[in-house]
Amino acid sequence: MVAVAVLGAAGGIGQPISLLLKLNTEITKLHLYDIVRCPGVGADVSHINTDSEVKTFQGATQLKECLEGMQIVVIPAGVPRKPGMTRDDLFNINAGIVRDLVQAVAEACPKAFVCIISNPVNSTVPIAAEVLKKNGVYDPRRVFGVTTLDVVRSSRFIRDIRPEFSCSRSVTVIGGHSGNTIIPILSSLAAELNLSTEEVDALTHRIQFGGDEVVKAKNGEGSATLSMAYAGSRFVSSLIAAVKGRPASECSYIDLDAHPSAAESAAHIGVTGLSHFSLPVALGPDGVDGIAPHDKPGAREAELIKEAVVAIKSNIAAGTAFVLNK
Ligand code: NAI
């Protein structure tokens, strides 16, 4: 049995991710929750002829019932960016949404894997950690910031300039999930693909600010939803594979206490004094099971890491303070 809940299921990401999760034949129960429009989305998705049973829940009074027995909880609830906004501008609204949803997780399904999509991920993941700690149910191996879209974009953007590069090949992306905290490790690929310094710089910038391309093109109608749904469903598929004993790995923004090798790998690349950072994670039946083999940062990436650490530190502090100072 694999039971998955989507919180924010009627949204721009919520709807297509619910569709993709309905198509995942390993999922047996799919619970969809939102504060609006959820019965329609649920009825629609439930007609797809895969075996999973779809149930719909709407409004805070049904949240606990939605979460009972869930093994994986995916959270794309919250507001997206409009042109000119950074992900940090979403903090004031989304911090409270994530805090309240994770409080319900702590009470109804404390052992579930929690996959956080809501931005700013650099802060919402520490918020989730603090809420679970407050409730005495925190397992750092089980809480993930979903940064898979940065990896998906990296593969595709490299393919755009080097058609011989296979889109299905994963690229290591570390750091956080906003602007210059996103660090694609391109050094060894640059040698392999004969990328010039200018090409590496342009690629790095495009990967870091790829979300802005979508925000701009949608012109006030939101941010990435379809590519994000794809990325999120890929992350959930990898998690399910790991739970079922098949080797899997994904880059994800995790608690560095989740595994001794996480803190060790982070320290090795100059990341100290942070509770969270995105690394290539080996996934196992209990979640984070170590650090997956990955390309090592080169000298230029080491500089980017230094900048990212400063920004992520303040993002984490904002998230932690939001829960602890209430
Ligand atoms: P959207 O506005 O289309 O959908 C959000 C949904 O959340 C809505 O249906 C809304 O009713 C629901 N919602 C609001 N408060 C809720 C609550 N308390 N409980 C349950 N549901 C609630 O937004 P969209 O485009 O789906 O984006 C959602 C979030 O995902 C945003 O914060 C966005 O920044 C983030 N995002 C993250 C990415 C990543 O790579 N991690 C990529 C793209 C977006």
GROMACS .gro file of C-alpha atoms and ligand atoms in nm:
model
  370
    1MET     CA    1   0.000   0.000   0.000
    2VAL     CA    2   0.125   0.350  -0.081
    3ALA     CA    3  -0.091   0.635   0.048
    4VAL     CA    4  -0.020   0.987  -0.075
    5ALA     CA    5  -0.189   1.317   0.017
    6VAL     CA    6  -0.164   1.640  -0.182
    7LEU     CA    7  -0.231   1.957   0.020
    8GLY     CA    8  -0.319   2.245  -0.212
    9ALA     CA    9  -0.451   1.998  -0.471
   10ALA     CA   10  -0.677   2.243  -0.654
   11GLY     CA   11  -0.397   2.486  -0.741
   12GLY     CA   12  -0.183   2.542  -1.047
   13ILE     CA   13   0.065   2.277  -0.932
   14GLY     CA   14  -0.184   2.078  -0.727
   15GLN     CA   15  -0.404   1.980  -1.021
   16PRO     CA   16  -0.138   1.847  -1.260
   17ILE     CA   17   0.057   1.679  -0.979
   18SER     CA   18  -0.264   1.506  -0.868
   19LEU     CA   19  -0.309   1.387  -1.227
   20LEU     CA   20   0.048   1.256  -1.247
   21LEU     CA   21   0.022   1.084  -0.909
   22LYS     CA   22  -0.304   0.921  -1.024
   23LEU     CA   23  -0.108   0.778  -1.315
   24ASN     CA   24   0.153   0.630  -1.078
   25THR     CA   25   0.040   0.270  -1.046
   26GLU     CA   26   0.237   0.217  -0.724
   27ILE     CA   27   0.010   0.458  -0.539
   28THR     CA   28  -0.296   0.288  -0.390
   29LYS     CA   29  -0.461   0.578  -0.206
   30LEU     CA   30  -0.461   0.940  -0.322
   31HIS     CA   31  -0.609   1.201  -0.088
   32LEU     CA   32  -0.662   1.550  -0.229
   33TYR     CA   33  -0.703   1.849   0.001
   34ASP     CA   34  -0.757   2.221  -0.058
   35ILE     CA   35  -0.954   2.506   0.091
   36VAL     CA   36  -1.141   2.566  -0.239
   37ARG     CA   37  -1.239   2.385  -0.563
   38CYS     CA   38  -1.130   2.044  -0.440
   39PRO     CA   39  -1.444   1.832  -0.501
   40GLY     CA   40  -1.433   1.914  -0.872
   41VAL     CA   41  -1.065   1.831  -0.908
   42GLY     CA   42  -1.110   1.510  -0.709
   43ALA     CA   43  -1.415   1.394  -0.906
   44ASP     CA   44  -1.232   1.461  -1.231
   45VAL     CA   45  -0.908   1.282  -1.136
   46SER     CA   46  -1.100   0.991  -0.980
   47HIS     CA   47  -1.241   0.887  -1.320
   48ILE     CA   48  -0.896   0.791  -1.453
   49ASN     CA   49  -0.878   0.413  -1.483
   50THR     CA   50  -0.586   0.334  -1.256
   51ASP     CA   51  -0.637   0.129  -0.939
   52SER     CA   52  -0.575   0.398  -0.676
   53GLU     CA   53  -0.869   0.520  -0.474
   54VAL     CA   54  -0.912   0.900  -0.478
   55LYS     CA   55  -1.076   1.085  -0.189
   56THR     CA   56  -1.138   1.457  -0.167
   57PHE     CA   57  -1.127   1.679   0.141
   58GLN     CA   58  -1.201   2.050   0.162
   59GLY     CA   59  -1.153   2.300   0.444
   60ALA     CA   60  -0.962   2.285   0.772
   61THR     CA   61  -1.225   2.069   0.942
   62GLN     CA   62  -1.147   1.784   0.699
   63LEU     CA   63  -0.768   1.814   0.704
   64LYS     CA   64  -0.697   1.558   0.978
   65GLU     CA   65  -0.927   1.303   0.816
   66CYS     CA   66  -0.742   1.357   0.488
   67LEU     CA   67  -0.408   1.290   0.656
   68GLU     CA   68  -0.499   0.979   0.860
   69GLY     CA   69  -0.285   0.686   0.740
   70MET     CA   70  -0.092   0.887   0.480
   71GLN     CA   71   0.270   0.780   0.414
   72ILE     CA   72   0.370   1.066   0.184
   73VAL     CA   73   0.237   1.422   0.211
   74VAL     CA   74   0.307   1.659  -0.077
   75ILE     CA   75   0.256   2.030  -0.003
   76PRO     CA   76   0.214   2.273  -0.295
   77ALA     CA   77  -0.031   2.496  -0.097
   78GLY     CA   78   0.023   2.869  -0.097
   79VAL     CA   79   0.054   3.169  -0.323
   80PRO     CA   80   0.289   3.176  -0.624
   81ARG     CA   81   0.503   3.467  -0.749
   82LYS     CA   82   0.394   3.750  -0.975
   83PRO     CA   83   0.639   3.934  -1.204
   84GLY     CA   84   0.898   4.129  -1.003
   85MET     CA   85   0.857   3.917  -0.689
   86THR     CA   86   1.125   3.698  -0.533
   87ARG     CA   87   1.038   3.375  -0.355
   88ASP     CA   88   1.112   3.546  -0.023
   89ASP     CA   89   0.828   3.791  -0.093
   90LEU     CA   90   0.589   3.496  -0.046
   91PHE     CA   91   0.707   3.432   0.311
   92ASN     CA   92   0.439   3.634   0.491
   93ILE     CA   93   0.153   3.429   0.346
   94ASN     CA   94   0.307   3.088   0.286
   95ALA     CA   95   0.493   3.054   0.619
   96GLY     CA   96   0.164   3.039   0.809
   97ILE     CA   97   0.004   2.802   0.557
   98VAL     CA   98   0.294   2.555   0.579
   99ARG     CA   99   0.310   2.583   0.959
  100ASP     CA  100  -0.060   2.498   0.997
  101LEU     CA  101  -0.055   2.213   0.744
  102VAL     CA  102   0.254   2.055   0.903
  103GLN     CA  103   0.093   2.089   1.248
  104ALA     CA  104  -0.188   1.870   1.115
  105VAL     CA  105   0.069   1.624   0.978
  106ALA     CA  106   0.232   1.610   1.324
  107GLU     CA  107  -0.103   1.519   1.477
  108ALA     CA  108  -0.248   1.287   1.213
  109CYS     CA  109   0.045   1.111   1.038
  110PRO     CA  110   0.370   1.200   1.218
  111LYS     CA  111   0.570   0.929   1.041
  112ALA     CA  112   0.480   1.046   0.691
  113PHE     CA  113   0.742   1.172   0.448
  114VAL     CA  114   0.677   1.543   0.399
  115CYS     CA  115   0.763   1.689   0.057
  116ILE     CA  116   0.748   2.068   0.061
  117ILE     CA  117   0.698   2.254  -0.266
  118SER     CA  118   0.556   2.582  -0.122
  119ASN     CA  119   0.799   2.871  -0.147
  120PRO     CA  120   1.023   3.005  -0.015
  121VAL     CA  121   1.148   2.646   0.023
  122ASN     CA  122   1.468   2.770   0.194
  123SER     CA  123   1.246   2.889   0.483
  124THR     CA  124   0.935   2.668   0.465
  125VAL     CA  125   1.138   2.348   0.521
  126PRO     CA  126   1.294   2.482   0.844
  127ILE     CA  127   0.941   2.591   0.945
  128ALA     CA  128   0.818   2.233   0.896
  129ALA     CA  129   1.113   2.100   1.097
  130GLU     CA  130   1.043   2.334   1.389
  131VAL     CA  131   0.672   2.249   1.394
  132LEU     CA  132   0.749   1.876   1.401
  133LYS     CA  133   1.012   1.931   1.673
  134LYS     CA  134   0.760   2.128   1.883
  135ASN     CA  135   0.530   1.827   1.861
  136GLY     CA  136   0.811   1.585   1.954
  137VAL     CA  137   0.775   1.388   1.629
  138TYR     CA  138   1.059   1.522   1.414
  139ASP     CA  139   1.256   1.271   1.209
  140PRO     CA  140   1.501   1.473   0.990
  141ARG     CA  141   1.524   1.184   0.744
  142ARG     CA  142   1.160   1.237   0.645
  143VAL     CA  143   1.129   1.604   0.555
  144PHE     CA  144   1.229   1.722   0.206
  145GLY     CA  145   1.235   2.053   0.023
  146VAL     CA  146   1.149   1.967  -0.337
  147THR     CA  147   1.422   2.122  -0.554
  148THR     CA  148   1.381   1.870  -0.837
  149LEU     CA  149   1.267   2.140  -1.079
  150ASP     CA  150   1.616   2.292  -1.067
  151VAL     CA  151   1.760   1.955  -1.169
  152VAL     CA  152   1.499   1.907  -1.443
  153ARG     CA  153   1.573   2.255  -1.580
  154SER     CA  154   1.948   2.189  -1.569
  155SER     CA  155   1.918   1.875  -1.781
  156ARG     CA  156   1.690   2.047  -2.031
  157PHE     CA  157   1.889   2.372  -2.054
  158ILE     CA  158   2.216   2.185  -2.115
  159ARG     CA  159   2.038   1.984  -2.386
  160ASP     CA  160   1.933   2.317  -2.544
  161ILE     CA  161   2.295   2.407  -2.617
  162ARG     CA  162   2.446   2.057  -2.649
  163PRO     CA  163   2.201   1.831  -2.836
  164GLU     CA  164   2.425   1.529  -2.764
  165PHE     CA  165   2.352   1.565  -2.390
  166SER     CA  166   2.078   1.324  -2.286
  167CYS     CA  167   1.784   1.500  -2.121
  168SER     CA  168   1.733   1.205  -1.892
  169ARG     CA  169   2.078   1.250  -1.739
  170SER     CA  170   2.062   1.406  -1.395
  171VAL     CA  171   2.271   1.710  -1.305
  172THR     CA  172   2.385   1.776  -0.948
  173VAL     CA  173   2.225   2.093  -0.811
  174ILE     CA  174   2.302   2.193  -0.454
  175GLY     CA  175   2.238   2.486  -0.222
  176GLY     CA  176   1.884   2.615  -0.188
  177HIS     CA  177   1.586   2.690  -0.408
  178SER     CA  178   1.600   3.060  -0.494
  179GLY     CA  179   1.809   3.268  -0.732
  180ASN     CA  180   2.175   3.261  -0.644
  181THR     CA  181   2.130   2.993  -0.376
  182ILE     CA  182   2.070   2.744  -0.662
  183ILE     CA  183   2.411   2.600  -0.757
  184PRO     CA  184   2.431   2.364  -1.054
  185ILE     CA  185   2.759   2.171  -1.052
  186LEU     CA  186   2.874   2.211  -1.410
  187SER     CA  187   3.255   2.190  -1.374
  188SER     CA  188   3.306   1.832  -1.482
  189LEU     CA  189   3.029   1.853  -1.743
  190ALA     CA  190   3.201   2.160  -1.885
  191ALA     CA  191   3.509   1.953  -1.958
  192GLU     CA  192   3.307   1.665  -2.101
  193LEU     CA  193   3.083   1.885  -2.318
  194ASN     CA  194   3.351   2.138  -2.406
  195LEU     CA  195   3.153   2.427  -2.259
  196SER     CA  196   3.327   2.764  -2.259
  197THR     CA  197   3.340   2.978  -1.943
  198GLU     CA  198   3.079   3.206  -2.101
  199GLU     CA  199   2.851   2.912  -2.170
  200VAL     CA  200   2.888   2.783  -1.812
  201ASP     CA  201   2.811   3.130  -1.674
  202ALA     CA  202   2.507   3.168  -1.899
  203LEU     CA  203   2.381   2.819  -1.811
  204THR     CA  204   2.430   2.877  -1.439
  205HIS     CA  205   2.237   3.202  -1.458
  206ARG     CA  206   1.957   3.046  -1.662
  207ILE     CA  207   1.921   2.757  -1.415
  208GLN     CA  208   1.924   2.993  -1.116
  209PHE     CA  209   1.663   3.225  -1.267
  210GLY     CA  210   1.472   2.980  -1.490
  211GLY     CA  211   1.163   3.030  -1.276
  212ASP     CA  212   1.161   3.397  -1.376
  213GLU     CA  213   1.125   3.301  -1.744
  214VAL     CA  214   0.796   3.130  -1.659
  215VAL     CA  215   0.674   3.404  -1.423
  216LYS     CA  216   0.742   3.662  -1.694
  217ALA     CA  217   0.578   3.459  -1.971
  218LYS     CA  218   0.270   3.394  -1.755
  219ASN     CA  219   0.251   3.770  -1.702
  220GLY     CA  220   0.085   3.780  -1.361
  221GLU     CA  221  -0.090   3.441  -1.385
  222GLY     CA  222   0.157   3.263  -1.156
  223SER     CA  223   0.479   3.066  -1.176
  224ALA     CA  224   0.584   2.722  -1.299
  225THR     CA  225   0.305   2.469  -1.252
  226LEU     CA  226   0.331   2.201  -1.523
  227SER     CA  227   0.709   2.151  -1.511
  228MET     CA  228   0.686   2.170  -1.131
  229ALA     CA  229   0.415   1.905  -1.123
  230TYR     CA  230   0.637   1.683  -1.338
  231ALA     CA  231   0.936   1.747  -1.109
  232GLY     CA  232   0.731   1.687  -0.793
  233SER     CA  233   0.584   1.365  -0.922
  234ARG     CA  234   0.934   1.248  -1.020
  235PHE     CA  235   1.047   1.317  -0.662
  236VAL     CA  236   0.753   1.121  -0.518
  237SER     CA  237   0.823   0.831  -0.759
  238SER     CA  238   1.185   0.819  -0.638
  239LEU     CA  239   1.069   0.821  -0.277
  240ILE     CA  240   0.826   0.538  -0.343
  241ALA     CA  241   1.100   0.339  -0.518
  242ALA     CA  242   1.325   0.384  -0.213
  243VAL     CA  243   1.049   0.283   0.028
  244LYS     CA  244   0.998  -0.032  -0.176
  245GLY     CA  245   1.368  -0.116  -0.163
  246ARG     CA  246   1.478   0.001  -0.508
  247PRO     CA  247   1.786   0.228  -0.516
  248ALA     CA  248   1.694   0.592  -0.574
  249SER     CA  249   1.847   0.934  -0.533
  250GLU     CA  250   1.738   1.293  -0.585
  251CYS     CA  251   1.883   1.629  -0.495
  252SER     CA  252   1.678   1.774  -0.210
  253TYR     CA  253   1.691   2.048   0.053
  254ILE     CA  254   1.733   1.852   0.372
  255ASP     CA  255   1.829   1.880   0.737
  256LEU     CA  256   2.203   1.818   0.757
  257ASP     CA  257   2.138   1.617   1.075
  258ALA     CA  258   1.943   1.365   0.866
  259HIS     CA  259   2.255   1.155   0.815
  260PRO     CA  260   2.617   1.188   0.937
  261SER     CA  261   2.736   1.182   0.577
  262ALA     CA  262   2.516   1.485   0.494
  263ALA     CA  263   2.687   1.712   0.745
  264GLU     CA  264   3.024   1.567   0.643
  265SER     CA  265   2.964   1.626   0.271
  266ALA     CA  266   2.841   1.977   0.341
  267ALA     CA  267   3.142   2.062   0.555
  268HIS     CA  268   3.367   1.924   0.284
  269ILE     CA  269   3.241   2.189   0.039
  270GLY     CA  270   3.257   2.473   0.290
  271VAL     CA  271   2.901   2.458   0.420
  272THR     CA  272   2.908   2.497   0.796
  273GLY     CA  273   2.676   2.664   1.044
  274LEU     CA  274   2.362   2.577   0.845
  275SER     CA  275   2.087   2.337   0.949
  276HIS     CA  276   1.961   2.287   0.592
  277PHE     CA  277   2.115   2.262   0.245
  278SER     CA  278   2.030   2.084  -0.076
  279LEU     CA  279   2.251   1.787  -0.160
  280PRO     CA  280   2.224   1.475  -0.377
  281VAL     CA  281   2.043   1.244  -0.138
  282ALA     CA  282   2.051   0.865  -0.141
  283LEU     CA  283   1.697   0.761  -0.051
  284GLY     CA  284   1.611   0.451   0.150
  285PRO     CA  285   1.305   0.300   0.318
  286ASP     CA  286   1.326   0.559   0.600
  287GLY     CA  287   1.400   0.858   0.379
  288VAL     CA  288   1.748   1.015   0.375
  289ASP     CA  289   1.994   0.727   0.374
  290GLY     CA  290   2.316   0.909   0.290
  291ILE     CA  291   2.464   1.122   0.017
  292ALA     CA  292   2.461   0.993  -0.338
  293PRO     CA  293   2.775   0.999  -0.554
  294HIS     CA  294   2.793   1.332  -0.731
  295ASP     CA  295   3.009   1.572  -0.929
  296LYS     CA  296   3.239   1.777  -0.707
  297PRO     CA  297   3.217   2.157  -0.711
  298GLY     CA  298   3.500   2.333  -0.893
  299ALA     CA  299   3.664   2.665  -0.798
  300ARG     CA  300   3.386   2.882  -0.946
  301GLU     CA  301   3.115   2.682  -0.775
  302ALA     CA  302   3.304   2.712  -0.446
  303GLU     CA  303   3.259   3.090  -0.477
  304LEU     CA  304   2.887   3.048  -0.546
  305ILE     CA  305   2.855   2.824  -0.240
  306LYS     CA  306   3.003   3.097  -0.018
  307GLU     CA  307   2.738   3.346  -0.138
  308ALA     CA  308   2.459   3.091  -0.107
  309VAL     CA  309   2.550   3.001   0.251
  310VAL     CA  310   2.499   3.362   0.363
  311ALA     CA  311   2.157   3.386   0.198
  312ILE     CA  312   2.037   3.044   0.313
  313LYS     CA  313   2.147   3.117   0.669
  314SER     CA  314   1.915   3.416   0.685
  315ASN     CA  315   1.631   3.223   0.514
  316ILE     CA  316   1.661   2.948   0.775
  317ALA     CA  317   1.675   3.200   1.060
  318ALA     CA  318   1.353   3.364   0.932
  319GLY     CA  319   1.176   3.028   0.916
  320THR     CA  320   1.292   2.914   1.256
  321ALA     CA  321   1.203   3.245   1.420
  322PHE     CA  322   0.857   3.234   1.264
  323VAL     CA  323   0.776   2.917   1.460
  324LEU     CA  324   0.979   2.972   1.777
  325ASN     CA  325   0.872   3.333   1.837
  326LYS     CA  326   0.500   3.261   1.819
  327NAI     P1  327  -0.179   2.837  -0.687
  327NAI     O1  328  -0.222   2.965  -0.624
  327NAI     O2  329  -0.222   2.809  -0.826
  327NAI     O3  330  -0.230   2.715  -0.597
  327NAI     C1  331  -0.210   2.712  -0.460
  327NAI     C2  332  -0.324   2.633  -0.399
  327NAI     O4  333  -0.302   2.631  -0.257
  327NAI     C3  334  -0.463   2.696  -0.422
  327NAI     O5  335  -0.551   2.600  -0.475
  327NAI     C4  336  -0.506   2.740  -0.284
  327NAI     O6  337  -0.646   2.730  -0.261
  327NAI     C5  338  -0.429   2.641  -0.198
  327NAI     N1  339  -0.418   2.683  -0.058
  327NAI     C6  340  -0.398   2.807  -0.009
  327NAI     N2  341  -0.399   2.802   0.126
  327NAI     C7  342  -0.416   2.673   0.160
  327NAI     C8  343  -0.428   2.604   0.283
  327NAI     N3  344  -0.419   2.668   0.400
  327NAI     N4  345  -0.447   2.472   0.279
  327NAI     C9  346  -0.455   2.405   0.163
  327NAI     N5  347  -0.447   2.464   0.044
  327NAI    C10  348  -0.429   2.597   0.043
  327NAI     O7  349  -0.020   2.830  -0.672
  327NAI     P2  350   0.081   2.729  -0.746
  327NAI     O8  351   0.122   2.788  -0.874
  327NAI     O9  352   0.020   2.594  -0.743
  327NAI    O10  353   0.208   2.737  -0.647
  327NAI    C11  354   0.200   2.683  -0.518
  327NAI    C12  355   0.331   2.705  -0.443
  327NAI    O11  356   0.437   2.632  -0.504
  327NAI    C13  357   0.378   2.850  -0.441
  327NAI    O12  358   0.426   2.882  -0.313
  327NAI    C14  359   0.491   2.852  -0.541
  327NAI    O13  360   0.584   2.956  -0.516
  327NAI    C15  361   0.552   2.716  -0.517
  327NAI     N6  362   0.639   2.668  -0.625
  327NAI    C16  363   0.745   2.589  -0.589
  327NAI    C17  364   0.833   2.542  -0.683
  327NAI    C18  365   0.948   2.456  -0.641
  327NAI    O14  366   1.034   2.428  -0.725
  327NAI     N7  367   0.956   2.410  -0.517
  327NAI    C19  368   0.816   2.574  -0.826
  327NAI    C20  369   0.699   2.651  -0.855
  327NAI    C21  370   0.615   2.698  -0.757
   0.00000   0.00000   0.00000
